[in-house]
Short mmCIF file of C-alpha atoms in Angstrom, two decimals:
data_model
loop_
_atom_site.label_atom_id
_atom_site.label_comp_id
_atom_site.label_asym_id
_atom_site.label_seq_id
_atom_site.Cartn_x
_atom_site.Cartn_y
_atom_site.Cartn_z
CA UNK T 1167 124.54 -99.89 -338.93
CA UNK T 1168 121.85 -101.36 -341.18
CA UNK T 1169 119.31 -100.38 -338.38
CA UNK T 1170 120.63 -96.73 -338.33
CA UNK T 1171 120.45 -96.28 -342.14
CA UNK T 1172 117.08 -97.65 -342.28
CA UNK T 1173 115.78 -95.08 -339.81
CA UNK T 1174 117.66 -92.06 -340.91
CA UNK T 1175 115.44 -92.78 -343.82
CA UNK T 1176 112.41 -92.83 -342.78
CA UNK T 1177 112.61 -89.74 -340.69
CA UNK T 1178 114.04 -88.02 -344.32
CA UNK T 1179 110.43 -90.07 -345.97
CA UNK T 1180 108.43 -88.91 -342.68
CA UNK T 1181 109.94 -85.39 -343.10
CA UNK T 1182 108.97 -84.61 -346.79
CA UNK T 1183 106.37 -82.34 -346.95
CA UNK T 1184 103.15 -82.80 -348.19
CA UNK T 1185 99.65 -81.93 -348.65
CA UNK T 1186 97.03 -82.40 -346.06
CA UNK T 1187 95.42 -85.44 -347.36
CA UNK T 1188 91.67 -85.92 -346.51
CA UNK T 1189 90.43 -88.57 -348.78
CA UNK T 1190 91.58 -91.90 -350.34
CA UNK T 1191 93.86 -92.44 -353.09
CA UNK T 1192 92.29 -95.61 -354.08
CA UNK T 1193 90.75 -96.80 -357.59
CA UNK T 1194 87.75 -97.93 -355.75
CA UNK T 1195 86.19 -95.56 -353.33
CA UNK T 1196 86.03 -97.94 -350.42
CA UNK T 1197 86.01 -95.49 -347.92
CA UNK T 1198 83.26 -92.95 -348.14
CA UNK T 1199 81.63 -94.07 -345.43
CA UNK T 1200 84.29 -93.20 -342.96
CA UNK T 1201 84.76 -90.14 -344.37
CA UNK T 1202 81.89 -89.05 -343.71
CA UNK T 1203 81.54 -90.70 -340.07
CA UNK T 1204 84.47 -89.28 -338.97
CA UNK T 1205 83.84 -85.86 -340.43
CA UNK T 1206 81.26 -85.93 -338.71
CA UNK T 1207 82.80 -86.58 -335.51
CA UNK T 1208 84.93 -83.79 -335.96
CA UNK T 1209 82.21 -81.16 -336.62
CA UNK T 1210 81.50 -81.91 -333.55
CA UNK T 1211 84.35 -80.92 -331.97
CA UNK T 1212 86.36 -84.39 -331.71
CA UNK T 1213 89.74 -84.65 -332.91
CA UNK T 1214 90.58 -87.25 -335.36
CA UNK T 1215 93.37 -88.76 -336.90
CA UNK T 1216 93.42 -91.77 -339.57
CA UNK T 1217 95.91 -93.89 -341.69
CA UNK T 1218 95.21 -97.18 -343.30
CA UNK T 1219 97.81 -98.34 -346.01
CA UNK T 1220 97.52 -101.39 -348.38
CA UNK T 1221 100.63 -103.91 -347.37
CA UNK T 1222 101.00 -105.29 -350.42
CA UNK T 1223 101.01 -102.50 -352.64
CA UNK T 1224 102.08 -100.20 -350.30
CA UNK T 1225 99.10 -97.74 -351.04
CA UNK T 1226 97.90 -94.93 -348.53
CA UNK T 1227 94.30 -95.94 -348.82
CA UNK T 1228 93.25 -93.55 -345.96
CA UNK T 1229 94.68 -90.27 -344.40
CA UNK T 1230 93.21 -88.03 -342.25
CA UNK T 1231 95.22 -86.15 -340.42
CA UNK T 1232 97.67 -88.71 -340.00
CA UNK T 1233 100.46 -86.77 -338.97
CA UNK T 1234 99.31 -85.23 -336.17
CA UNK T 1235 99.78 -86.51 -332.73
CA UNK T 1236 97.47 -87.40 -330.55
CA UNK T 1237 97.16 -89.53 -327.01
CA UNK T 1238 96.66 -93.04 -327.88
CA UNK T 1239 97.00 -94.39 -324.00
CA UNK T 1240 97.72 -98.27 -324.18
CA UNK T 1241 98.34 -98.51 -327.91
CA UNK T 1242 102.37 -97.81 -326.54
CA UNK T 1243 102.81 -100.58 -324.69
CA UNK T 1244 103.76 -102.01 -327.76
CA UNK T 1245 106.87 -100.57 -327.87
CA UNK T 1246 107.88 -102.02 -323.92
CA UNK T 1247 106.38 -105.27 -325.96
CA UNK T 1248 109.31 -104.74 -328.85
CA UNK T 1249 111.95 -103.96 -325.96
CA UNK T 1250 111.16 -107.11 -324.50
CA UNK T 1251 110.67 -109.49 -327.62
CA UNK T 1252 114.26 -107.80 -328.72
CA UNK T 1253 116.01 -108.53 -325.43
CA UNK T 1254 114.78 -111.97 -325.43
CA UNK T 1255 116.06 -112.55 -329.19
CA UNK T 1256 119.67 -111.57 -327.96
CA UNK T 1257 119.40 -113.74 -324.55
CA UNK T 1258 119.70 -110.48 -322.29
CA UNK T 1259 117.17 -112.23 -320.40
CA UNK T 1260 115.39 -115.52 -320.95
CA UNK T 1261 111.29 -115.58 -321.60
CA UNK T 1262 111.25 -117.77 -318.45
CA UNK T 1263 112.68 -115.14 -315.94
CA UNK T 1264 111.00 -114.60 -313.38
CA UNK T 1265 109.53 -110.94 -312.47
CA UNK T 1266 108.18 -109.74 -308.73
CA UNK T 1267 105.37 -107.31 -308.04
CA UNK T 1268 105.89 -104.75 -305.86
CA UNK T 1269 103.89 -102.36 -304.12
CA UNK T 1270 104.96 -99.34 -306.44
CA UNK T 1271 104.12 -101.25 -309.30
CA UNK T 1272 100.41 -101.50 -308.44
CA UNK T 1273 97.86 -99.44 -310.39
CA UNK T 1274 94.13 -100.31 -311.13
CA UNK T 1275 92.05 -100.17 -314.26
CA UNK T 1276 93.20 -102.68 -317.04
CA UNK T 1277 94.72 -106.22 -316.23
CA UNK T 1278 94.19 -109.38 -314.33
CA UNK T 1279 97.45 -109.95 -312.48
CA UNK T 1280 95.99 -107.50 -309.73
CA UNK T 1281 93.34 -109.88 -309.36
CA UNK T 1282 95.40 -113.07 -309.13
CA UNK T 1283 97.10 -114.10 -306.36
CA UNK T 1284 100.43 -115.29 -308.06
CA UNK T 1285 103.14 -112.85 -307.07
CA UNK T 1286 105.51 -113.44 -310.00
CA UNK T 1287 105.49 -114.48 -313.61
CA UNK T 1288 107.64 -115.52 -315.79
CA UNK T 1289 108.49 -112.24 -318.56
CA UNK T 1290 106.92 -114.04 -321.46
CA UNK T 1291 103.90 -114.45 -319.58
CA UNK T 1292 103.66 -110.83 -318.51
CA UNK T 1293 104.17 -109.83 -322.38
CA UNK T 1294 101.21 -112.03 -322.99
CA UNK T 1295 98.92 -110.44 -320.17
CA UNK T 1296 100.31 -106.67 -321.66
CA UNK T 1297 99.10 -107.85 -325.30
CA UNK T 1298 95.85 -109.14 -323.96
CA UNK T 1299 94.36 -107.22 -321.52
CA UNK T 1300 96.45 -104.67 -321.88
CA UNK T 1301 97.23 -105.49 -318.23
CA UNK T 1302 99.09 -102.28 -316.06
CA UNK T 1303 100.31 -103.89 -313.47
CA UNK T 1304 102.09 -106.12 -315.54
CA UNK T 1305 103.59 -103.11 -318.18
CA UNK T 1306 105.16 -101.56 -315.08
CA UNK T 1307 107.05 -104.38 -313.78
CA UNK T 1308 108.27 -105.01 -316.99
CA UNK T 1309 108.95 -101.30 -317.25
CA UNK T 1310 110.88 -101.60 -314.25
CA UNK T 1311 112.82 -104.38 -315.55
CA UNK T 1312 113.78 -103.03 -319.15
CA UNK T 1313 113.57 -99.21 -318.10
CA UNK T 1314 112.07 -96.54 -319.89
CA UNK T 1315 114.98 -94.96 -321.50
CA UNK T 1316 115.44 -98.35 -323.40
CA UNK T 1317 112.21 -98.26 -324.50
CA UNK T 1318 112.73 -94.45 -325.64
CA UNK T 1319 115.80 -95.59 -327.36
CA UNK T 1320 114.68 -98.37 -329.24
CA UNK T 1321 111.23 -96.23 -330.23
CA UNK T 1322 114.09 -93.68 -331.77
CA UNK T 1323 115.98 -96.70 -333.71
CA UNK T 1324 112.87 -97.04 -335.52
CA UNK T 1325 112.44 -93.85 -337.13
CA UNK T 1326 109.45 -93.12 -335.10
CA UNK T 1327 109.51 -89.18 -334.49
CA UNK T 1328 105.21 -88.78 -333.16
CA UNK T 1329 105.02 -91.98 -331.43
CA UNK T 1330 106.24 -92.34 -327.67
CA UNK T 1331 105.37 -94.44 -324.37
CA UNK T 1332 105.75 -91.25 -322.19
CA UNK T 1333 105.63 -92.66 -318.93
CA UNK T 1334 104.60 -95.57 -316.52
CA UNK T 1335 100.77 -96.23 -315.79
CA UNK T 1336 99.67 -94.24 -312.97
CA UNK T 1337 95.97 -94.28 -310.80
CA UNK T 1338 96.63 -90.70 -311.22
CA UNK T 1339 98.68 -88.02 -313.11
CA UNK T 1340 100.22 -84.90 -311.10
CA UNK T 1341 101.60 -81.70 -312.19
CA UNK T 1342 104.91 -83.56 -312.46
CA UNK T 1343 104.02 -86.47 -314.57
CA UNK T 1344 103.70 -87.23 -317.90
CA UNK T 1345 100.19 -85.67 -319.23
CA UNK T 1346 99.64 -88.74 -321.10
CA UNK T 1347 100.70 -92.59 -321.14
CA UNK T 1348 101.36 -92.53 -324.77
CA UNK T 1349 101.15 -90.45 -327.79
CA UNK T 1350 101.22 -91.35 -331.34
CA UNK T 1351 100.78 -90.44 -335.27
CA UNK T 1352 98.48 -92.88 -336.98
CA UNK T 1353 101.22 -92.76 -340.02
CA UNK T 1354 103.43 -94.00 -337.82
CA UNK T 1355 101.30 -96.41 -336.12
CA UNK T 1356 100.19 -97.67 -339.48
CA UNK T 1357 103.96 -98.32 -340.74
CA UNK T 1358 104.66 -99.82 -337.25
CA UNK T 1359 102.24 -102.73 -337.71
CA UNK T 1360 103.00 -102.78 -341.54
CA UNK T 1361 106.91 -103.36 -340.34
CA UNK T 1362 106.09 -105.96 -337.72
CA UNK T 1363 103.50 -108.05 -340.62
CA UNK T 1364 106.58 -107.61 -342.79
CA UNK T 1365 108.83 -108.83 -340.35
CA UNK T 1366 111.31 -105.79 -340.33
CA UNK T 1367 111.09 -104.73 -336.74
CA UNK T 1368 114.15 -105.15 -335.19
CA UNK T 1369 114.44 -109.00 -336.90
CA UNK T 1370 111.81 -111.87 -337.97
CA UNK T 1371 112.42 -113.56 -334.45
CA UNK T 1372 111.49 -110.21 -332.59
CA UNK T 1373 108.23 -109.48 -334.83
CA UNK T 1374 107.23 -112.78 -335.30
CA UNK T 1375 107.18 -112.91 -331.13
CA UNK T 1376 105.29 -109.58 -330.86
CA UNK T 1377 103.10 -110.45 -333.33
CA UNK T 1378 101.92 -113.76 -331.74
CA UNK T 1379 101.23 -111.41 -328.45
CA UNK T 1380 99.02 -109.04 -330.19
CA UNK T 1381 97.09 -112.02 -331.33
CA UNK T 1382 95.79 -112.53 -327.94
CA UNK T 1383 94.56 -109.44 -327.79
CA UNK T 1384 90.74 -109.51 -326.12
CA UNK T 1385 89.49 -105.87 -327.12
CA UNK T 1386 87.62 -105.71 -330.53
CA UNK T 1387 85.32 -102.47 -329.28
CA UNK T 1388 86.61 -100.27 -331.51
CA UNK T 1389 87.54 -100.63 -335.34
CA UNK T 1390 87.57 -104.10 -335.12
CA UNK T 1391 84.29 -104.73 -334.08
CA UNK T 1392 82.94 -105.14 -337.37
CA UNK T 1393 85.20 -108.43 -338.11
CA UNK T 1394 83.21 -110.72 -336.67
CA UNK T 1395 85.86 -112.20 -334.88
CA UNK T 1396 85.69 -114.13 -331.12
CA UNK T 1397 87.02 -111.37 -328.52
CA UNK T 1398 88.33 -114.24 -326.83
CA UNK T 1399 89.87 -116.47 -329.50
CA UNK T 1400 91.26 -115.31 -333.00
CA UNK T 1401 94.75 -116.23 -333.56
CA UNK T 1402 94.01 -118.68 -336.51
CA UNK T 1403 91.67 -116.60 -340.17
CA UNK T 1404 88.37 -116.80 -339.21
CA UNK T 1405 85.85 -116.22 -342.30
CA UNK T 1406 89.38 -115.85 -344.47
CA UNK T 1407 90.11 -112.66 -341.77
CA UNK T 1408 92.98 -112.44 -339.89
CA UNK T 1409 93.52 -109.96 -337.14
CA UNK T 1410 96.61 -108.21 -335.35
CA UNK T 1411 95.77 -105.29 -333.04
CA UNK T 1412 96.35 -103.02 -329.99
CA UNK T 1413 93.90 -100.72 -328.58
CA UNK T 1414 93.81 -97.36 -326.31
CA UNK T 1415 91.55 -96.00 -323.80
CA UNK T 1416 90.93 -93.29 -321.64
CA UNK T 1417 88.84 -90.76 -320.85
CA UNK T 1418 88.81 -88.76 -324.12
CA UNK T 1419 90.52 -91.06 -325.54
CA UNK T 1420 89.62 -93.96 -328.24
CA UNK T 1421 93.12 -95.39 -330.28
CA UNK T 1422 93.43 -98.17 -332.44
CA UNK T 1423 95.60 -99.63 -334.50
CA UNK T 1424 96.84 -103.04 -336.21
CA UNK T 1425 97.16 -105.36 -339.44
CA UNK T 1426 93.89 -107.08 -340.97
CA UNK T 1427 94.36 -109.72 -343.52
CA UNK T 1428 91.16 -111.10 -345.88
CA UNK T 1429 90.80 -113.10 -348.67
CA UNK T 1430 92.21 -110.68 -351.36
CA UNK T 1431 94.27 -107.77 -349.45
CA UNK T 1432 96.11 -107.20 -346.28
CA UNK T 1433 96.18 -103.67 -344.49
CA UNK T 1434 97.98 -101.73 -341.92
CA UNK T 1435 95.40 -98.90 -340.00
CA UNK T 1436 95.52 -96.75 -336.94
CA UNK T 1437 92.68 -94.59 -335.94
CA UNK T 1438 92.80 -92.31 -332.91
CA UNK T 1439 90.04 -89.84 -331.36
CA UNK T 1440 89.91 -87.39 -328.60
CA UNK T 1441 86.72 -86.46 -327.73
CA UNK T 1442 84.63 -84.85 -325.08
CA UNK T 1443 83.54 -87.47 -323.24
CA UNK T 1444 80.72 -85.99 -321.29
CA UNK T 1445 78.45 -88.26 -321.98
CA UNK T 1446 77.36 -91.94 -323.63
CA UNK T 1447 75.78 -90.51 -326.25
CA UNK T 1448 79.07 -89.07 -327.27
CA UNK T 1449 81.11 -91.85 -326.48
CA UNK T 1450 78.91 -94.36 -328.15
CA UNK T 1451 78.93 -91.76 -330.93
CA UNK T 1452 82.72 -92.25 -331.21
CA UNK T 1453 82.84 -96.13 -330.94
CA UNK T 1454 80.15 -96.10 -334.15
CA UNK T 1455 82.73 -94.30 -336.27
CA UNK T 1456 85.62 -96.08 -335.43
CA UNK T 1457 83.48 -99.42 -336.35
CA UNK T 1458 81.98 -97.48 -339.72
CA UNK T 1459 86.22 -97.53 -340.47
CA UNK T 1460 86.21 -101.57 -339.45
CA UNK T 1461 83.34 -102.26 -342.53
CA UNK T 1462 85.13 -100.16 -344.64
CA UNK T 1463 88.33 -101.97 -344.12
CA UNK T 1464 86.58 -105.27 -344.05
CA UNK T 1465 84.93 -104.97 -347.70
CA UNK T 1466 88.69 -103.25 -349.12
CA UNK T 1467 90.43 -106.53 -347.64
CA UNK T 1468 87.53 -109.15 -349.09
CA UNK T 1469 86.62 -107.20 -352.32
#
């Protein structure tokens, strides 16, 4: 019941209209920079969506577009990565249970499990290969285990109207599939990670669990690249900076979003970019803005 109320109100919040918001609400003007990088990338035709929200204050530091959605490919594997955590925190299945592949279940592109020549893993492990590598092969066998309507239904529980995992990873997408993995406002993306540093998704145990996946997460290309932080290791503050985060890719397609803590403030951000992706130029172009966001977030959080 107490899950219910909570999200009936923040569709109600979520619903209340308001004005397009393309600058920062701030004392200081931290931001300026990204402003103007990202304004940039949408003069040229990209479209871009931003949200970055102090945690402790609960401040909307950034908003650009927020509320639109946009494809954010992996970034919603995190919600299979609630599912699980939750069905692990009431013993539907144990961490330890052990999950087959299976011929449909392969698909390319992102992962290691396709490379290794184990044939099962336990599901904890598989949660940890999602949040890392943002491994396919392993989201669709846990997919297959947990089903996508439960992950639809749980997404709903949450309040989350503009954020979806739409579908299973495929090689390729037919007339009949979903157009895109996932979709997803950065509002909502922001207040997801805000919820799961807070500890209010689902329960403590379930967040806490997700959280400590997301740490192990390998890509820092995008906003996070100006941290400074060790692709490879960063669960512990490095430099008093603490990082949560999942990213998105695909052609046309740059996504991030997570929770950044430094000496003197902690915030929630999502950024998100579809672009025309004809050429390096233009995706490097893209992957300079999102990092312009990363200093601005990393002088707010240290100032």
């Amino acid at each position: 019941m107490v899950e219910i109320t909570r999200a009936r109100e923040r569709r109600e919040r979520l619903r209340t209209p308001r004005a397009p918001q393309h600058a920062g609400t701030g004392e200081h003007e931290n931001f300026s920079a990204t402003f103007a990088a990202l304004g940039r990338l949408a003069y040229e035709g990209a479209r871009v969506s931003a949200s970055a929200v102090d945690l402790a204050s609960g401040k909307t530091l950034l908003a650009i577009d927020d509320r639109i959605v946009l494809p954010t490919a992996s970034i919603g594997k995190i919600l299979l990565l609630i599912e699980v955590s939750a069905r692990i925190t009431r013993r539907e299945f144990s961490g330890y249970g052990i999950l087959d592949k299976t011929p449909p279940d392969a698909v390319g592109d992102s992962g290691i499990w396709q490379h290794l020549q184990a044939p099962s893993l336990p599901i904890a492990d598989l949660a940890s290969l999602v949040a890392s590598t943002s491994d396919n092969l392993a989201t669709n066998v846990l997919l297959r285990e947990v089903g996508l309507a439960a992950v639809r239904s749980r997404t709903e529980s949450l309040g989350l109207m503009r954020t979806a995992l739409l579908d299973l990873v495929r090689d390729s997408r037919g007339p009949d599939d979903a157009p895109q993995l996932s979709v997803g406002s950065t509002t909502e993306l922001t207040w997801l990670f805000g919820a799961l540093a807070r500890n209010e998704v689902v329960d403590a145990l379930t967040s806490q669990r997700v959280l400590g996946w997301l740490s192990l997460n390998c890509d820092l290309s995008m906003v996070a690249s100006a941290f400074g932080l060790d692709p490879l290791a960063h669960r512990g503050a490095d430099h008093s900076t603490l990082l949560v985060n999942k990213t998105g890719t695909d052609a046309g397609v740059r996504a991030e979003a997570g929770a950044v803590r430094g000496s003197s403030r902690s915030v929630a951000y999502a950024v998100s970019i579809q672009f025309n992706d004809d050429s390096l130029a233009a995706r490097l172009r893209v992957l300079e803005g999102m990092r312009t966001v990363g200093t601005d977030l990393l002088e707010y959080i240290h100032q």
